[in-house]
Short mmCIF file of C-alpha atoms in Angstrom, two decimals:
data_model
loop_
_atom_site.label_atom_id
_atom_site.label_comp_id
_atom_site.label_asym_id
_atom_site.label_seq_id
_atom_site.Cartn_x
_atom_site.Cartn_y
_atom_site.Cartn_z
CA MET A 1 -23.51 38.97 -62.28
CA ALA A 2 -26.39 38.15 -59.94
CA PHE A 3 -26.04 34.41 -60.35
CA ASP A 4 -22.37 34.51 -59.28
CA TRP A 5 -23.55 33.79 -55.75
CA PHE A 6 -24.49 30.30 -56.90
CA LYS A 7 -20.99 29.72 -58.12
CA ARG A 8 -19.76 30.40 -54.60
CA ASN A 9 -22.41 28.27 -52.90
CA LYS A 10 -23.75 25.48 -55.08
CA SER A 11 -25.07 23.49 -52.14
CA LEU A 12 -27.89 25.90 -51.34
CA PRO A 13 -31.33 24.63 -52.45
CA ALA A 14 -32.81 26.85 -55.08
CA GLY A 15 -36.45 27.26 -55.22
CA GLU A 16 -55.60 63.31 -78.23
CA THR A 17 -64.81 73.16 -85.50
CA SER A 18 -66.84 71.09 -87.43
CA SER A 19 -64.22 70.84 -90.16
CA ALA A 20 -60.49 71.15 -90.00
CA GLU A 21 -58.72 74.27 -91.18
CA THR A 22 -55.38 74.56 -92.85
CA ILE A 23 -53.99 77.88 -91.68
CA SER A 24 -51.24 78.66 -94.15
CA PRO A 25 -49.12 81.81 -94.13
CA VAL A 26 -47.64 80.27 -97.27
CA ALA A 27 -50.23 78.40 -99.26
CA VAL A 28 -49.97 74.66 -99.51
CA GLY A 29 -52.33 72.18 -101.08
CA PRO A 30 -55.05 70.55 -99.01
CA ALA A 31 -54.56 67.15 -97.56
CA THR A 32 -54.49 64.54 -100.28
CA ALA A 33 -57.27 61.98 -100.48
CA GLU A 34 -54.72 59.30 -99.68
CA ALA A 35 -53.57 61.05 -96.51
CA VAL A 36 -57.15 61.54 -95.34
CA ALA A 37 -58.01 57.92 -96.11
CA GLN A 38 -55.04 56.71 -94.09
CA ALA A 39 -56.08 58.81 -91.10
CA GLU A 40 -59.69 57.61 -91.40
CA ALA A 41 -58.59 54.00 -91.51
CA LEU A 42 -56.62 54.44 -88.32
CA SER A 43 -59.58 56.15 -86.66
CA ASP A 44 -62.07 53.37 -87.36
CA THR A 45 -62.31 51.34 -84.21
CA PRO A 46 -63.40 47.71 -84.11
CA GLY A 47 -65.49 46.74 -81.11
CA LYS A 48 -62.84 45.05 -79.05
CA GLY A 49 -62.04 45.39 -75.37
CA LEU A 50 -59.13 47.62 -74.46
CA PHE A 51 -57.34 44.94 -72.48
CA SER A 52 -57.82 42.45 -75.31
CA ARG A 53 -56.25 44.93 -77.74
CA LEU A 54 -53.32 45.47 -75.43
CA ARG A 55 -52.88 41.77 -74.85
CA GLN A 56 -53.01 41.04 -78.59
CA GLY A 57 -50.55 43.86 -79.31
CA LEU A 58 -48.01 42.36 -76.94
CA THR A 59 -48.27 38.84 -78.35
CA ARG A 60 -44.78 38.69 -79.84
CA SER A 61 -43.15 40.12 -76.74
CA ARG A 62 -45.06 37.65 -74.58
CA GLU A 63 -43.89 34.77 -76.72
CA GLN A 64 -40.30 35.94 -76.42
CA LEU A 65 -40.20 36.72 -72.72
CA VAL A 66 -42.95 35.11 -70.67
CA GLU A 67 -43.40 31.93 -72.65
CA GLY A 68 -39.62 31.77 -72.88
CA VAL A 69 -39.41 31.61 -69.11
CA GLY A 70 -42.03 28.89 -69.15
CA ARG A 71 -39.87 26.83 -71.48
CA LEU A 72 -36.82 27.37 -69.26
CA VAL A 73 -38.46 26.00 -66.13
CA LEU A 74 -40.19 23.08 -67.83
CA GLY A 75 -39.14 19.97 -65.97
CA LYS A 76 -36.94 21.87 -63.52
CA LYS A 77 -37.14 20.93 -59.87
CA VAL A 78 -34.84 23.57 -58.40
CA ILE A 79 -33.56 27.06 -59.25
CA ASP A 80 -29.87 26.59 -59.81
CA ALA A 81 -27.03 28.60 -61.35
CA GLU A 82 -27.64 27.14 -64.81
CA LEU A 83 -31.31 28.15 -64.76
CA LEU A 84 -30.43 31.68 -63.65
CA GLU A 85 -27.81 32.00 -66.37
CA ASP A 86 -30.40 30.94 -68.94
CA LEU A 87 -32.90 33.43 -67.46
CA GLU A 88 -30.36 36.24 -67.73
CA ALA A 89 -29.67 35.39 -71.37
CA LEU A 90 -33.42 35.36 -72.08
CA LEU A 91 -33.91 38.81 -70.52
CA LEU A 92 -31.09 40.25 -72.62
CA GLN A 93 -32.50 38.64 -75.79
CA ALA A 94 -35.87 40.29 -75.00
CA ASP A 95 -34.06 43.68 -74.99
CA LEU A 96 -34.45 44.49 -71.33
CA GLY A 97 -30.89 45.84 -71.44
CA THR A 98 -28.07 45.24 -69.02
CA ALA A 99 -29.23 47.58 -66.23
CA ALA A 100 -32.79 46.22 -65.99
CA THR A 101 -31.55 42.67 -66.37
CA ARG A 102 -29.03 43.13 -63.58
CA GLU A 103 -31.67 44.58 -61.26
CA ILE A 104 -34.05 41.71 -61.92
CA MET A 105 -31.35 39.07 -61.53
CA ASP A 106 -30.10 40.62 -58.29
CA SER A 107 -33.64 40.57 -56.89
CA VAL A 108 -34.35 37.00 -57.94
CA THR A 109 -31.01 35.69 -56.71
CA GLU A 110 -31.37 37.39 -53.34
CA ARG A 111 -34.81 35.85 -52.89
CA VAL A 112 -33.41 32.45 -53.74
CA ARG A 113 -30.54 32.93 -51.30
CA ARG A 114 -33.03 33.70 -48.54
CA LYS A 115 -35.05 30.67 -49.61
CA GLU A 116 -38.04 32.94 -50.33
CA LEU A 117 -38.05 31.63 -53.89
CA THR A 118 -37.45 27.94 -54.41
CA ASP A 119 -39.96 26.75 -57.04
CA PRO A 120 -38.87 27.28 -60.68
CA ASN A 121 -42.53 27.66 -61.61
CA ALA A 122 -42.68 30.78 -59.42
CA LEU A 123 -40.06 32.56 -61.54
CA GLN A 124 -42.70 34.18 -63.76
CA ALA A 125 -44.39 35.73 -60.72
CA ALA A 126 -41.02 36.96 -59.45
CA LEU A 127 -40.20 38.40 -62.87
CA ARG A 128 -43.58 40.15 -62.95
CA GLU A 129 -42.95 41.79 -59.58
CA SER A 130 -39.47 42.92 -60.59
CA LEU A 131 -40.77 44.44 -63.85
CA LEU A 132 -43.43 46.39 -61.96
CA ASP A 133 -40.79 47.72 -59.57
CA ILE A 134 -38.88 49.09 -62.58
CA LEU A 135 -41.89 50.43 -64.52
CA ARG A 136 -44.01 52.08 -61.80
CA PRO A 137 -41.73 55.10 -61.23
CA ARG A 138 -42.00 56.03 -64.94
CA ALA A 139 -45.80 56.00 -65.12
CA GLN A 140 -46.75 59.70 -65.01
CA GLN A 141 -49.78 60.68 -67.10
CA TRP A 142 -50.11 64.19 -68.53
CA SER A 143 -53.05 66.15 -70.00
CA PRO A 144 -53.50 69.74 -71.23
CA GLU A 145 -54.78 72.35 -68.78
CA LYS A 146 -58.12 74.08 -69.30
CA GLY A 147 -57.88 77.84 -69.87
CA ARG A 148 -54.19 77.81 -70.73
CA SER A 149 -52.39 77.47 -74.07
CA GLN A 150 -49.50 75.02 -73.95
CA VAL A 151 -47.11 73.52 -76.47
CA LEU A 152 -46.26 69.85 -76.90
CA LEU A 153 -43.23 69.47 -79.16
CA MET A 154 -42.89 66.01 -80.71
CA VAL A 155 -39.44 64.84 -81.74
CA GLY A 156 -37.91 61.64 -83.08
CA ILE A 157 -36.23 59.99 -86.02
CA ASN A 158 -37.94 59.22 -89.33
CA GLY A 159 -40.11 56.14 -89.29
CA ALA A 160 -40.83 56.05 -85.57
CA GLY A 161 -44.51 56.95 -86.05
CA LYS A 162 -44.28 60.54 -84.86
CA THR A 163 -46.94 62.12 -87.14
CA THR A 164 -49.37 59.26 -86.58
CA THR A 165 -48.86 59.53 -82.83
CA ILE A 166 -49.65 63.26 -83.05
CA GLY A 167 -52.91 62.50 -84.87
CA LYS A 168 -53.94 59.94 -82.29
CA LEU A 169 -53.10 62.24 -79.39
CA ALA A 170 -55.14 65.02 -81.06
CA ALA A 171 -58.10 62.65 -81.38
CA HIS A 172 -57.76 61.57 -77.75
CA TRP A 173 -57.58 65.04 -76.23
CA LYS A 174 -60.20 66.55 -78.55
CA ALA A 175 -62.58 63.83 -77.41
CA GLU A 176 -61.90 64.97 -73.84
CA GLY A 177 -63.00 68.50 -74.75
CA PHE A 178 -59.69 70.26 -75.24
CA GLY A 179 -59.08 72.76 -78.03
CA ILE A 180 -56.26 71.39 -80.18
CA VAL A 181 -54.14 72.98 -82.93
CA LEU A 182 -51.54 71.09 -84.97
CA ALA A 183 -48.34 72.57 -86.41
CA ALA A 184 -46.79 71.01 -89.52
CA GLY A 185 -43.22 71.66 -88.41
CA ASP A 186 -41.74 68.88 -90.53
CA THR A 187 -41.10 71.15 -93.52
CA PHE A 188 -38.50 68.88 -95.09
CA ARG A 189 -41.04 66.40 -96.45
CA ALA A 190 -44.21 67.44 -98.34
CA ALA A 191 -45.69 64.05 -97.46
CA ALA A 192 -45.33 64.85 -93.76
CA VAL A 193 -47.39 68.04 -94.14
CA GLU A 194 -50.05 66.16 -96.12
CA GLN A 195 -50.15 63.38 -93.56
CA LEU A 196 -50.69 65.81 -90.69
CA GLN A 197 -53.36 67.66 -92.71
CA GLY A 198 -55.06 64.32 -93.25
CA TRP A 199 -55.23 63.81 -89.51
CA GLY A 200 -56.46 67.39 -89.01
CA LYS A 201 -59.30 66.80 -91.46
CA ARG A 202 -60.26 63.51 -89.88
CA VAL A 203 -60.05 64.68 -86.27
CA GLN A 204 -61.45 68.14 -87.21
CA VAL A 205 -58.70 70.27 -85.72
CA PRO A 206 -56.87 73.15 -87.46
CA VAL A 207 -53.43 72.59 -88.95
CA VAL A 208 -50.97 75.46 -89.30
CA ALA A 209 -48.69 74.84 -92.28
CA GLN A 210 -46.35 76.56 -94.70
CA GLY A 211 -44.60 75.40 -97.84
CA THR A 212 -41.99 72.66 -98.06
CA GLY A 213 -38.62 73.98 -97.02
CA ALA A 214 -40.05 76.75 -94.83
CA ASP A 215 -38.40 77.52 -91.52
CA SER A 216 -39.76 75.05 -89.00
CA ALA A 217 -39.38 77.43 -86.03
CA SER A 218 -41.38 80.08 -87.92
CA VAL A 219 -44.21 77.62 -88.62
CA ILE A 220 -44.44 76.57 -85.00
CA PHE A 221 -44.21 80.18 -83.76
CA ASP A 222 -47.14 81.14 -86.04
CA ALA A 223 -49.02 78.08 -84.79
CA LEU A 224 -48.62 79.16 -81.17
CA THR A 225 -49.92 82.62 -82.11
CA THR A 226 -52.98 80.93 -83.66
CA THR A 227 -53.45 78.64 -80.66
CA ARG A 228 -53.48 81.54 -78.24
CA ALA A 229 -55.75 83.67 -80.47
CA ARG A 230 -58.29 80.84 -80.65
CA GLY A 231 -58.10 80.22 -76.90
CA SER A 232 -57.15 76.58 -77.54
CA GLU A 233 -55.47 74.61 -74.80
CA LEU A 234 -52.83 72.75 -76.75
CA LEU A 235 -50.58 73.10 -79.75
CA ILE A 236 -49.02 69.81 -80.85
CA ALA A 237 -46.05 70.54 -83.08
CA ASP A 238 -44.55 68.06 -85.51
CA THR A 239 -40.84 68.37 -86.27
CA ALA A 240 -38.61 66.98 -88.98
CA GLY A 241 -37.46 63.44 -88.39
CA ARG A 242 -33.78 63.41 -87.68
CA LEU A 243 -31.16 60.99 -86.60
CA HIS A 244 -29.99 61.53 -83.08
CA THR A 245 -26.46 61.68 -84.49
CA GLN A 246 -27.16 64.63 -86.83
CA GLY A 247 -25.90 67.59 -84.80
CA HIS A 248 -27.04 70.33 -87.18
CA LEU A 249 -30.61 69.04 -87.13
CA MET A 250 -30.55 68.73 -83.36
CA GLU A 251 -29.52 72.40 -83.29
CA GLU A 252 -32.75 73.22 -85.16
CA LEU A 253 -34.73 71.77 -82.26
CA LYS A 254 -32.87 74.08 -79.91
CA LYS A 255 -33.76 76.99 -82.23
CA ILE A 256 -37.45 76.04 -82.08
CA LYS A 257 -37.28 76.16 -78.28
CA ARG A 258 -35.61 79.60 -78.35
CA VAL A 259 -38.14 81.04 -80.83
CA LEU A 260 -41.14 79.72 -78.87
CA GLY A 261 -39.64 81.22 -75.72
CA LYS A 262 -39.89 84.71 -77.22
CA GLN A 263 -43.69 84.35 -77.25
CA ASP A 264 -44.07 82.27 -74.10
CA PRO A 265 -41.07 81.86 -71.77
CA GLU A 266 -42.48 78.53 -70.58
CA ALA A 267 -42.97 77.04 -74.06
CA PRO A 268 -42.66 74.31 -75.01
CA GLN A 269 -44.15 72.96 -71.82
CA GLN A 270 -43.68 69.39 -73.00
CA ILE A 271 -41.17 67.72 -75.32
CA TRP A 272 -41.89 64.09 -76.11
CA LEU A 273 -39.73 61.65 -77.97
CA VAL A 274 -41.43 59.02 -80.14
CA LEU A 275 -39.55 55.73 -80.25
CA ASP A 276 -40.07 52.66 -82.41
CA ALA A 277 -39.86 49.68 -80.06
CA GLY A 278 -38.37 47.63 -82.88
CA THR A 279 -35.12 49.58 -82.70
CA GLY A 280 -34.30 47.74 -79.50
CA GLN A 281 -31.31 48.96 -77.55
CA ASN A 282 -30.61 51.75 -80.10
CA ALA A 283 -33.67 53.42 -78.57
CA LEU A 284 -31.59 54.12 -75.46
CA ASN A 285 -29.05 56.07 -77.53
CA GLN A 286 -31.87 58.10 -79.08
CA VAL A 287 -33.29 58.95 -75.66
CA ARG A 288 -29.95 60.11 -74.31
CA GLN A 289 -29.04 62.22 -77.36
CA PHE A 290 -32.44 63.95 -77.63
CA HIS A 291 -32.57 64.50 -73.88
CA ASP A 292 -29.12 66.08 -73.88
CA ALA A 293 -30.14 68.37 -76.77
CA VAL A 294 -33.60 69.59 -75.73
CA GLY A 295 -34.54 68.12 -72.36
CA LEU A 296 -37.26 65.49 -72.80
CA THR A 297 -40.31 65.45 -70.54
CA GLY A 298 -41.88 62.30 -71.93
CA ILE A 299 -41.49 59.26 -74.15
CA CYS A 300 -43.99 57.49 -76.43
CA ILE A 301 -43.04 53.96 -77.43
CA THR A 302 -44.76 52.82 -80.62
CA LYS A 303 -45.08 49.66 -82.69
CA LEU A 304 -44.92 47.26 -79.78
CA ASP A 305 -47.27 45.01 -81.74
CA GLY A 306 -44.69 44.53 -84.48
CA THR A 307 -41.78 43.35 -82.40
CA ALA A 308 -40.72 40.80 -79.84
CA LYS A 309 -38.59 43.49 -78.19
CA GLY A 310 -41.18 44.71 -75.70
CA GLY A 311 -38.54 44.42 -73.04
CA VAL A 312 -37.15 47.72 -74.30
CA VAL A 313 -39.88 49.43 -72.26
CA ALA A 314 -38.20 48.16 -69.10
CA ALA A 315 -34.75 49.00 -70.46
CA ILE A 316 -35.77 52.63 -71.04
CA ALA A 317 -37.58 52.87 -67.70
CA ARG A 318 -34.51 51.65 -65.87
CA ALA A 319 -31.91 53.66 -67.83
CA VAL A 320 -33.39 57.20 -67.86
CA PRO A 321 -35.58 59.13 -65.37
CA ILE A 322 -38.08 60.27 -68.03
CA PRO A 323 -41.80 59.43 -67.85
CA ILE A 324 -43.18 56.97 -70.37
CA ARG A 325 -46.39 58.75 -71.39
CA TYR A 326 -47.94 56.48 -74.05
CA ILE A 327 -47.36 53.13 -75.70
CA GLY A 328 -48.60 52.03 -79.12
CA VAL A 329 -49.76 48.45 -79.63
CA GLY A 330 -51.61 48.69 -82.96
CA GLU A 331 -52.81 50.89 -85.81
CA GLN A 332 -56.11 52.17 -84.42
CA VAL A 333 -56.49 55.36 -82.37
CA GLU A 334 -57.36 53.34 -79.27
CA ASP A 335 -54.14 51.39 -79.62
CA LEU A 336 -52.17 54.41 -78.42
CA ARG A 337 -52.66 54.06 -74.70
CA PRO A 338 -51.55 56.00 -71.63
CA PHE A 339 -48.81 53.93 -70.09
CA ASP A 340 -50.08 51.97 -67.12
CA PRO A 341 -47.54 49.49 -65.70
CA GLU A 342 -50.09 47.14 -64.17
CA SER A 343 -52.14 46.83 -67.39
CA PHE A 344 -48.95 46.47 -69.42
CA VAL A 345 -47.53 43.70 -67.25
CA ASP A 346 -50.92 41.97 -66.88
CA ALA A 347 -51.27 41.87 -70.68
CA LEU A 348 -47.70 40.73 -71.09
CA PHE A 349 -48.18 37.85 -68.68
CA ALA A 350 -51.73 36.98 -69.80
CA GLU A 351 -52.17 33.38 -70.83
CA SER A 352 -52.10 32.80 -74.57
CA LYS A 353 -55.39 31.84 -76.15
CA PRO A 354 -55.49 28.93 -78.56
#
């Protein structure tokens, strides 16, 4: 790998109405009190700075990666092959993946070879620069368009935080003045419909729903009809959680795209995959499978506060040319943040507070 150069030359010195509606072609019960309470809890925002929330959310990843580098260079006088081998192992353990790790190691080693990097204590700064080089091309923010009805289809496996992410996006864009409609397209689980209705009630946006077991494409088609009739700018459609390896369920996503296309040839305008950062390198397999099936236009990475595998953000950025739209670093609405590489890396490398 990148440090092989040292083995050949060891002599070189190293330095998102007033009340929400449930629009139901097939009647379903209203959102349960529990579902509403959960949405309300996630919408209550403590008075804490946005950067502080991001920094706190990335604590475990910082401990794994940045502080890990600090431990590697402690007492080191030069950057040698052994130090670079340890750095490579650390990057892989932090789930940066082989491609991102190789790019970073190649950059660091080349700078050492040119004697542009000689001080082990400067490795963190070099790592920061290399991460920004990988992340910047994937930072492309997206918002609904005024005066036009669009569809954002949310996909992902069970447990990734898809429905919660939809609720937070609805809150964010409604606060910006956009008309939002939600579609309860996850018809396999009654709890999923109730959860989305809970968010609709809290955020005060309409939710189009049918009964459990209804055809998901039909629900979302009806929701688009409602969105256009209301003159709302955005329909955010939930879909059933599925494993990326379940071909028959992936085919249902393709059906949803075909059915929406009969009403609007451009719909869905956006298809975003929600990923749980804690899945580590398996997240890359999910991205590739969903992208092959439906053509992703964005990725949301959630639960970064619950894992030390924050490096997976870099792994995804390096492996696939798909924008990272939002990252989740906590339970509150404000903890779902548009992805900004500089803020992300600054928070990752921020000094720990006692």
